[in-house]
mmCIF file of C-alpha atoms in Angstrom:
data_model
loop_
_atom_site.group_PDB
_atom_site.id
_atom_site.type_symbol
_atom_site.label_atom_id
_atom_site.label_comp_id
_atom_site.label_asym_id
_atom_site.label_seq_id
_atom_site.Cartn_x
_atom_site.Cartn_y
_atom_site.Cartn_z
ATOM 1 C CA UNK A 1 6.071 -5.218 -42.606
ATOM 2 C CA UNK A 2 2.559 -6.347 -43.192
ATOM 3 C CA UNK A 3 1.383 -3.794 -40.607
ATOM 4 C CA UNK A 4 3.548 -0.989 -42.318
ATOM 5 C CA UNK A 5 2.105 -1.868 -45.822
ATOM 6 C CA UNK A 6 -1.845 -1.853 -44.392
ATOM 7 C CA UNK A 7 -1.291 1.577 -42.823
ATOM 8 C CA UNK A 8 0.097 3.606 -45.670
ATOM 9 C CA UNK A 9 -2.971 2.811 -47.919
ATOM 10 C CA UNK A 10 -5.745 2.412 -45.014
ATOM 11 C CA UNK A 11 -8.455 5.281 -44.353
ATOM 12 C CA UNK A 12 -10.705 4.341 -41.711
ATOM 13 C CA UNK A 13 -10.292 2.050 -39.130
ATOM 14 C CA UNK A 14 -12.243 0.055 -36.204
ATOM 15 C CA UNK A 15 -11.480 -2.452 -33.654
ATOM 16 C CA UNK A 16 -13.051 -5.453 -31.975
ATOM 17 C CA UNK A 17 -11.855 -6.101 -28.607
ATOM 18 C CA UNK A 18 -8.664 -4.106 -29.132
ATOM 19 C CA UNK A 19 -6.981 -0.766 -29.062
ATOM 20 C CA UNK A 20 -5.980 1.000 -31.966
ATOM 21 C CA UNK A 21 -5.385 4.863 -32.143
ATOM 22 C CA UNK A 22 -7.144 5.927 -35.466
ATOM 23 C CA UNK A 23 -11.371 6.348 -35.315
ATOM 24 C CA UNK A 24 -13.799 4.040 -33.844
ATOM 25 C CA UNK A 25 -13.364 1.643 -31.008
ATOM 26 C CA UNK A 26 -15.850 -1.126 -29.941
ATOM 27 C CA UNK A 27 -15.768 -3.872 -27.774
ATOM 28 C CA UNK A 28 -16.904 -7.142 -28.414
ATOM 29 C CA UNK A 29 -17.809 -10.237 -26.311
ATOM 30 C CA UNK A 30 -14.512 -11.757 -24.164
ATOM 31 C CA UNK A 31 -14.157 -14.884 -26.752
ATOM 32 C CA UNK A 32 -13.918 -12.761 -29.671
ATOM 33 C CA UNK A 33 -10.509 -12.540 -31.438
ATOM 34 C CA UNK A 34 -9.061 -8.706 -30.990
ATOM 35 C CA UNK A 35 -9.800 -7.732 -35.175
ATOM 36 C CA UNK A 36 -9.487 -4.094 -36.502
ATOM 37 C CA UNK A 37 -11.451 -3.607 -39.779
ATOM 38 C CA UNK A 38 -9.531 -1.095 -41.934
ATOM 39 C CA UNK A 39 -10.882 0.521 -45.067
ATOM 40 C CA UNK A 40 -8.890 0.621 -48.128
ATOM 41 C CA UNK A 41 -10.138 3.478 -49.796
ATOM 42 C CA UNK A 42 -7.840 2.888 -53.258
ATOM 43 C CA UNK A 43 -8.829 -0.743 -53.253
ATOM 44 C CA UNK A 44 -12.716 -0.490 -52.287
ATOM 45 C CA UNK A 45 -12.245 -2.981 -50.023
ATOM 46 C CA UNK A 46 -11.918 -3.665 -46.388
ATOM 47 C CA UNK A 47 -8.719 -5.500 -44.487
ATOM 48 C CA UNK A 48 -9.047 -7.456 -41.508
ATOM 49 C CA UNK A 49 -6.208 -7.213 -38.907
ATOM 50 C CA UNK A 50 -5.379 -9.398 -35.832
ATOM 51 C CA UNK A 51 -4.010 -6.627 -33.462
ATOM 52 C CA UNK A 52 -3.124 -8.928 -31.045
ATOM 53 C CA UNK A 53 -0.440 -10.648 -33.920
ATOM 54 C CA UNK A 54 -0.301 -7.424 -36.058
ATOM 55 C CA UNK A 55 -1.234 -9.698 -39.107
ATOM 56 C CA UNK A 56 -3.870 -9.582 -41.732
ATOM 57 C CA UNK A 57 -6.995 -12.374 -41.175
ATOM 58 C CA UNK A 58 -7.851 -13.918 -44.447
ATOM 59 C CA UNK A 59 -8.823 -12.197 -47.508
ATOM 60 C CA UNK A 60 -10.231 -8.460 -48.480
ATOM 61 C CA UNK A 61 -13.712 -7.860 -47.946
ATOM 62 C CA UNK A 62 -15.116 -6.178 -51.132
ATOM 63 C CA UNK A 63 -17.790 -2.766 -50.312
ATOM 64 C CA UNK A 64 -18.621 -0.125 -52.368
ATOM 65 C CA UNK A 65 -16.302 2.424 -53.935
ATOM 66 C CA UNK A 66 -14.440 4.779 -51.864
ATOM 67 C CA UNK A 67 -14.649 3.342 -48.509
ATOM 68 C CA UNK A 68 -13.467 6.086 -45.899
ATOM 69 C CA UNK A 69 -14.885 5.219 -42.444
ATOM 70 C CA UNK A 70 -15.892 2.379 -40.335
ATOM 71 C CA UNK A 71 -17.808 1.998 -37.122
ATOM 72 C CA UNK A 72 -18.532 -1.194 -35.105
ATOM 73 C CA UNK A 73 -21.684 -2.202 -33.622
ATOM 74 C CA UNK A 74 -21.197 -2.040 -29.889
ATOM 75 C CA UNK A 75 -21.788 -6.063 -29.777
ATOM 76 C CA UNK A 76 -18.963 -6.235 -32.205
ATOM 77 C CA UNK A 77 -21.562 -8.185 -35.005
ATOM 78 C CA UNK A 78 -21.283 -5.655 -37.452
ATOM 79 C CA UNK A 79 -18.911 -3.039 -39.277
ATOM 80 C CA UNK A 80 -20.665 0.002 -40.947
ATOM 81 C CA UNK A 81 -18.471 1.431 -43.721
ATOM 82 C CA UNK A 82 -18.921 4.626 -45.630
ATOM 83 C CA UNK A 83 -18.551 4.584 -49.254
ATOM 84 C CA UNK A 84 -17.597 7.751 -50.489
ATOM 85 C CA UNK A 85 -18.371 7.343 -54.292
ATOM 86 C CA UNK A 86 -20.905 5.280 -54.198
ATOM 87 C CA UNK A 87 -22.978 7.218 -51.916
ATOM 88 C CA UNK A 88 -23.925 4.330 -49.381
ATOM 89 C CA UNK A 89 -23.087 2.895 -46.032
ATOM 90 C CA UNK A 90 -21.992 -1.332 -46.426
ATOM 91 C CA UNK A 91 -22.293 -3.516 -43.681
ATOM 92 C CA UNK A 92 -19.982 -6.117 -42.916
ATOM 93 C CA UNK A 93 -20.985 -9.174 -40.682
ATOM 94 C CA UNK A 94 -18.116 -9.718 -38.658
ATOM 95 C CA UNK A 95 -18.110 -13.493 -38.204
ATOM 96 C CA UNK A 96 -18.482 -14.445 -41.868
ATOM 97 C CA UNK A 97 -16.028 -11.395 -43.040
ATOM 98 C CA UNK A 98 -18.412 -10.309 -45.495
ATOM 99 C CA UNK A 99 -20.803 -7.489 -46.813
ATOM 100 C CA UNK A 100 -24.067 -8.518 -46.297
ATOM 101 C CA UNK A 101 -27.331 -6.937 -47.816
ATOM 102 C CA UNK A 102 -27.919 -4.393 -50.090
ATOM 103 C CA UNK A 103 -25.600 -0.794 -49.641
ATOM 104 C CA UNK A 104 -27.859 1.581 -47.795
ATOM 105 C CA UNK A 105 -28.141 4.899 -49.582
ATOM 106 C CA UNK A 106 -27.178 8.002 -48.033
ATOM 107 C CA UNK A 107 -26.585 11.542 -49.147
ATOM 108 C CA UNK A 108 -24.074 12.416 -51.743
ATOM 109 C CA UNK A 109 -20.568 11.748 -50.259
ATOM 110 C CA UNK A 110 -20.712 10.018 -47.196
ATOM 111 C CA UNK A 111 -17.680 10.451 -44.961
ATOM 112 C CA UNK A 112 -17.859 9.683 -41.030
ATOM 113 C CA UNK A 113 -19.874 7.390 -39.204
ATOM 114 C CA UNK A 114 -20.538 6.370 -35.613
ATOM 115 C CA UNK A 115 -22.913 4.149 -34.003
ATOM 116 C CA UNK A 116 -25.139 4.699 -30.361
ATOM 117 C CA UNK A 117 -23.878 2.763 -27.548
ATOM 118 C CA UNK A 118 -26.933 0.797 -27.827
ATOM 119 C CA UNK A 119 -26.547 -0.174 -31.550
ATOM 120 C CA UNK A 120 -29.538 1.178 -32.553
ATOM 121 C CA UNK A 121 -28.677 4.160 -34.773
ATOM 122 C CA UNK A 122 -25.680 4.826 -37.119
ATOM 123 C CA UNK A 123 -24.986 8.873 -37.871
ATOM 124 C CA UNK A 124 -23.397 9.361 -41.219
ATOM 125 C CA UNK A 125 -22.169 12.938 -41.923
ATOM 126 C CA UNK A 126 -22.244 14.060 -45.676
ATOM 127 C CA UNK A 127 -19.666 16.465 -46.792
ATOM 128 C CA UNK A 128 -21.727 17.303 -50.063
ATOM 129 C CA UNK A 129 -25.074 17.947 -48.756
ATOM 130 C CA UNK A 130 -24.132 19.715 -45.197
ATOM 131 C CA UNK A 131 -26.414 16.713 -43.723
ATOM 132 C CA UNK A 132 -26.015 13.947 -41.700
ATOM 133 C CA UNK A 133 -27.973 10.561 -42.243
ATOM 134 C CA UNK A 134 -29.559 8.820 -39.358
ATOM 135 C CA UNK A 135 -29.445 4.999 -40.103
ATOM 136 C CA UNK A 136 -32.096 2.487 -37.773
ATOM 137 C CA UNK A 137 -29.295 -0.116 -37.679
ATOM 138 C CA UNK A 138 -32.539 -3.019 -37.259
ATOM 139 C CA UNK A 139 -33.783 -1.867 -40.329
ATOM 140 C CA UNK A 140 -30.529 -0.592 -41.898
ATOM 141 C CA UNK A 141 -33.028 2.459 -43.546
ATOM 142 C CA UNK A 142 -32.305 5.954 -43.429
ATOM 143 C CA UNK A 143 -35.097 7.240 -40.861
ATOM 144 C CA UNK A 144 -33.469 11.264 -40.863
ATOM 145 C CA UNK A 145 -31.470 13.540 -42.588
ATOM 146 C CA UNK A 146 -30.394 16.451 -40.723
ATOM 147 C CA UNK A 147 -28.999 19.388 -41.834
ATOM 148 C CA UNK A 148 -25.899 20.894 -40.152
ATOM 149 C CA UNK A 149 -23.408 23.924 -40.305
ATOM 150 C CA UNK A 150 -23.895 27.434 -41.482
ATOM 151 C CA UNK A 151 -24.188 26.681 -45.370
ATOM 152 C CA UNK A 152 -22.537 25.556 -48.452
ATOM 153 C CA UNK A 153 -19.285 24.121 -48.127
ATOM 154 C CA UNK A 154 -19.497 23.429 -44.035
ATOM 155 C CA UNK A 155 -18.232 19.867 -45.257
ATOM 156 C CA UNK A 156 -19.306 17.873 -42.008
ATOM 157 C CA UNK A 157 -16.517 15.397 -41.931
ATOM 158 C CA UNK A 158 -16.389 13.482 -38.378
ATOM 159 C CA UNK A 159 -18.695 12.736 -36.298
ATOM 160 C CA UNK A 160 -18.990 10.827 -32.637
ATOM 161 C CA UNK A 161 -21.901 10.086 -30.178
ATOM 162 C CA UNK A 162 -21.752 10.835 -26.519
ATOM 163 C CA UNK A 163 -21.368 8.246 -23.930
ATOM 164 C CA UNK A 164 -24.737 8.129 -22.841
ATOM 165 C CA UNK A 165 -25.881 8.085 -26.466
ATOM 166 C CA UNK A 166 -28.195 11.101 -26.264
ATOM 167 C CA UNK A 167 -26.210 13.540 -28.839
ATOM 168 C CA UNK A 168 -24.076 13.171 -31.716
ATOM 169 C CA UNK A 169 -21.466 15.752 -32.355
ATOM 170 C CA UNK A 170 -20.178 16.555 -35.973
ATOM 171 C CA UNK A 171 -16.805 17.978 -37.231
ATOM 172 C CA UNK A 172 -17.294 20.847 -39.846
ATOM 173 C CA UNK A 173 -13.939 20.689 -41.949
ATOM 174 C CA UNK A 174 -15.044 23.907 -43.840
ATOM 175 C CA UNK A 175 -16.090 25.844 -40.790
ATOM 176 C CA UNK A 176 -13.289 24.485 -38.191
ATOM 177 C CA UNK A 177 -15.725 23.940 -35.515
ATOM 178 C CA UNK A 178 -17.664 20.935 -33.669
ATOM 179 C CA UNK A 179 -21.315 21.092 -33.720
ATOM 180 C CA UNK A 180 -24.123 19.303 -31.410
ATOM 181 C CA UNK A 181 -25.615 17.702 -34.395
ATOM 182 C CA UNK A 182 -28.940 16.882 -33.074
ATOM 183 C CA UNK A 183 -30.145 15.265 -29.813
ATOM 184 C CA UNK A 184 -30.552 11.475 -30.743
ATOM 185 C CA UNK A 185 -34.166 10.865 -28.681
ATOM 186 C CA UNK A 186 -35.731 13.046 -31.614
ATOM 187 C CA UNK A 187 -34.810 10.477 -34.320
ATOM 188 C CA UNK A 188 -35.499 7.171 -31.918
#
């Protein structure tokens, strides 16, 4: 029942050392608990779910307004959460289960997020400006804003990084298409 209630209000999901069917997955060290971080858009919080027991762990983690997507760093230390209505990305320390630092300001309507396999960059789609913001995860600053799509209304939504970390692919909701957004070495 607890899992069913969580799924009804969840929007984005990322897992540590577990297997989930929705959104981003990342493996942590073998000693880490199998946790999933779930964006709850209506409550402006992230829930933590133990994927082995299917129970919520601890209280809710407050983030910005309208959390939509979650991506984990490859080492499992941080969860990056897009805050649609805050025009920002919140960062959660997965060991303390608390948001850390100031939210990172990005675009006008941040939605999807993906992190490179080496954990150095996060790519954030911006449905409002038809761009992808690139965040340096070491400094937590935007280092590039890359235009994608064919014009107004392209609505970049989802993003995935190739396993070798060389390319970011972006889904364009308004164009019903997938585009190779950029060569990741160009912003490193």
